[in-house]
Amino acid sequence: MRIDIDTEVCIGAGQCALAAPGVFIQDDDGFSALLPGREDGGGDPMVREAARACPVGAIKVSGPLE
């Protein structure tokens, strides 16, 4: 799976980190980031829900869950 975060669009709402805390965090500036080693989502079924929860559509997920 590929996860892309558009950092120009992200507003730091944190919905991704709430939906999939094993994959997403908020960086020091409060914006969405991926946990180290979880760049492929790590098979977490909540990754797609986290993308849907983003109020500005800053997260795109492509490819199958592994």
One Martini backbone bead per residue (centre of mass of N, CA, C, O) as a GRO file, in nm:
protein
   66
    1MET     BB    1   0.100   0.034   0.017
    2ARG     BB    2   0.017   0.379  -0.040
    3ILE     BB    3   0.112   0.686   0.131
    4ASP     BB    4  -0.016   1.021   0.096
    5ILE     BB    5   0.091   1.348   0.208
    6ASP     BB    6  -0.036   1.670   0.183
    7THR     BB    7   0.135   1.933   0.326
    8GLU     BB    8  -0.025   2.175   0.184
    9VAL     BB    9  -0.319   2.076   0.304
   10CYS     BB   10  -0.266   2.029   0.581
   11ILE     BB   11  -0.417   2.128   0.919
   12GLY     BB   12  -0.400   1.940   1.185
   13ALA     BB   13  -0.657   1.774   1.298
   14GLY     BB   14  -0.589   1.445   1.369
   15GLN     BB   15  -0.773   1.211   1.252
   16CYS     BB   16  -0.560   1.003   1.167
   17ALA     BB   17  -0.437   0.950   1.454
   18LEU     BB   18  -0.710   0.849   1.570
   19ALA     BB   19  -0.772   0.615   1.359
   20ALA     BB   20  -0.429   0.549   1.311
   21PRO     BB   21  -0.189   0.530   1.553
   22GLY     BB   22   0.006   0.305   1.404
   23VAL     BB   23   0.077   0.531   1.157
   24PHE     BB   24  -0.006   0.810   1.277
   25ILE     BB   25   0.110   1.145   1.327
   26GLN     BB   26   0.220   1.437   1.484
   27ASP     BB   27   0.417   1.672   1.444
   28ASP     BB   28   0.575   1.946   1.581
   29ASP     BB   29   0.349   2.124   1.404
   30GLY     BB   30   0.073   1.928   1.378
   31PHE     BB   31   0.122   1.739   1.141
   32SER     BB   32   0.105   1.496   0.931
   33ALA     BB   33   0.248   1.163   0.984
   34LEU     BB   34   0.465   0.895   0.965
   35LEU     BB   35   0.568   0.633   1.102
   36PRO     BB   36   0.835   0.473   1.144
   37GLY     BB   37   0.791   0.187   0.935
   38ARG     BB   38   0.475   0.286   0.819
   39GLU     BB   39   0.465   0.372   0.506
   40ASP     BB   40   0.267   0.103   0.429
   41GLY     BB   41   0.070   0.061   0.700
   42GLY     BB   42   0.109  -0.242   0.810
   43GLY     BB   43  -0.198  -0.353   0.755
   44ASP     BB   44  -0.385  -0.135   0.850
   45PRO     BB   45  -0.735  -0.105   0.834
   46MET     BB   46  -0.743   0.223   0.918
   47VAL     BB   47  -0.617   0.390   0.687
   48ARG     BB   48  -0.867   0.452   0.510
   49GLU     BB   49  -1.022   0.593   0.736
   50ALA     BB   50  -0.819   0.818   0.780
   51ALA     BB   51  -0.852   0.941   0.499
   52ARG     BB   52  -1.161   0.996   0.526
   53ALA     BB   53  -1.129   1.183   0.793
   54CYS     BB   54  -1.010   1.397   0.632
   55PRO     BB   55  -1.123   1.727   0.588
   56VAL     BB   56  -0.904   1.787   0.321
   57GLY     BB   57  -0.772   1.540   0.163
   58ALA     BB   58  -0.445   1.476   0.231
   59ILE     BB   59  -0.503   1.161   0.199
   60LYS     BB   60  -0.355   0.895   0.011
   61VAL     BB   61  -0.463   0.566  -0.100
   62SER     BB   62  -0.282   0.290  -0.243
   63GLY     BB   63  -0.355  -0.012  -0.283
   64PRO     BB   64  -0.322  -0.285  -0.102
   65LEU     BB   65  -0.370  -0.465   0.160
   66GLU     BB   66  -0.127  -0.666   0.360
   0.00000   0.00000   0.00000
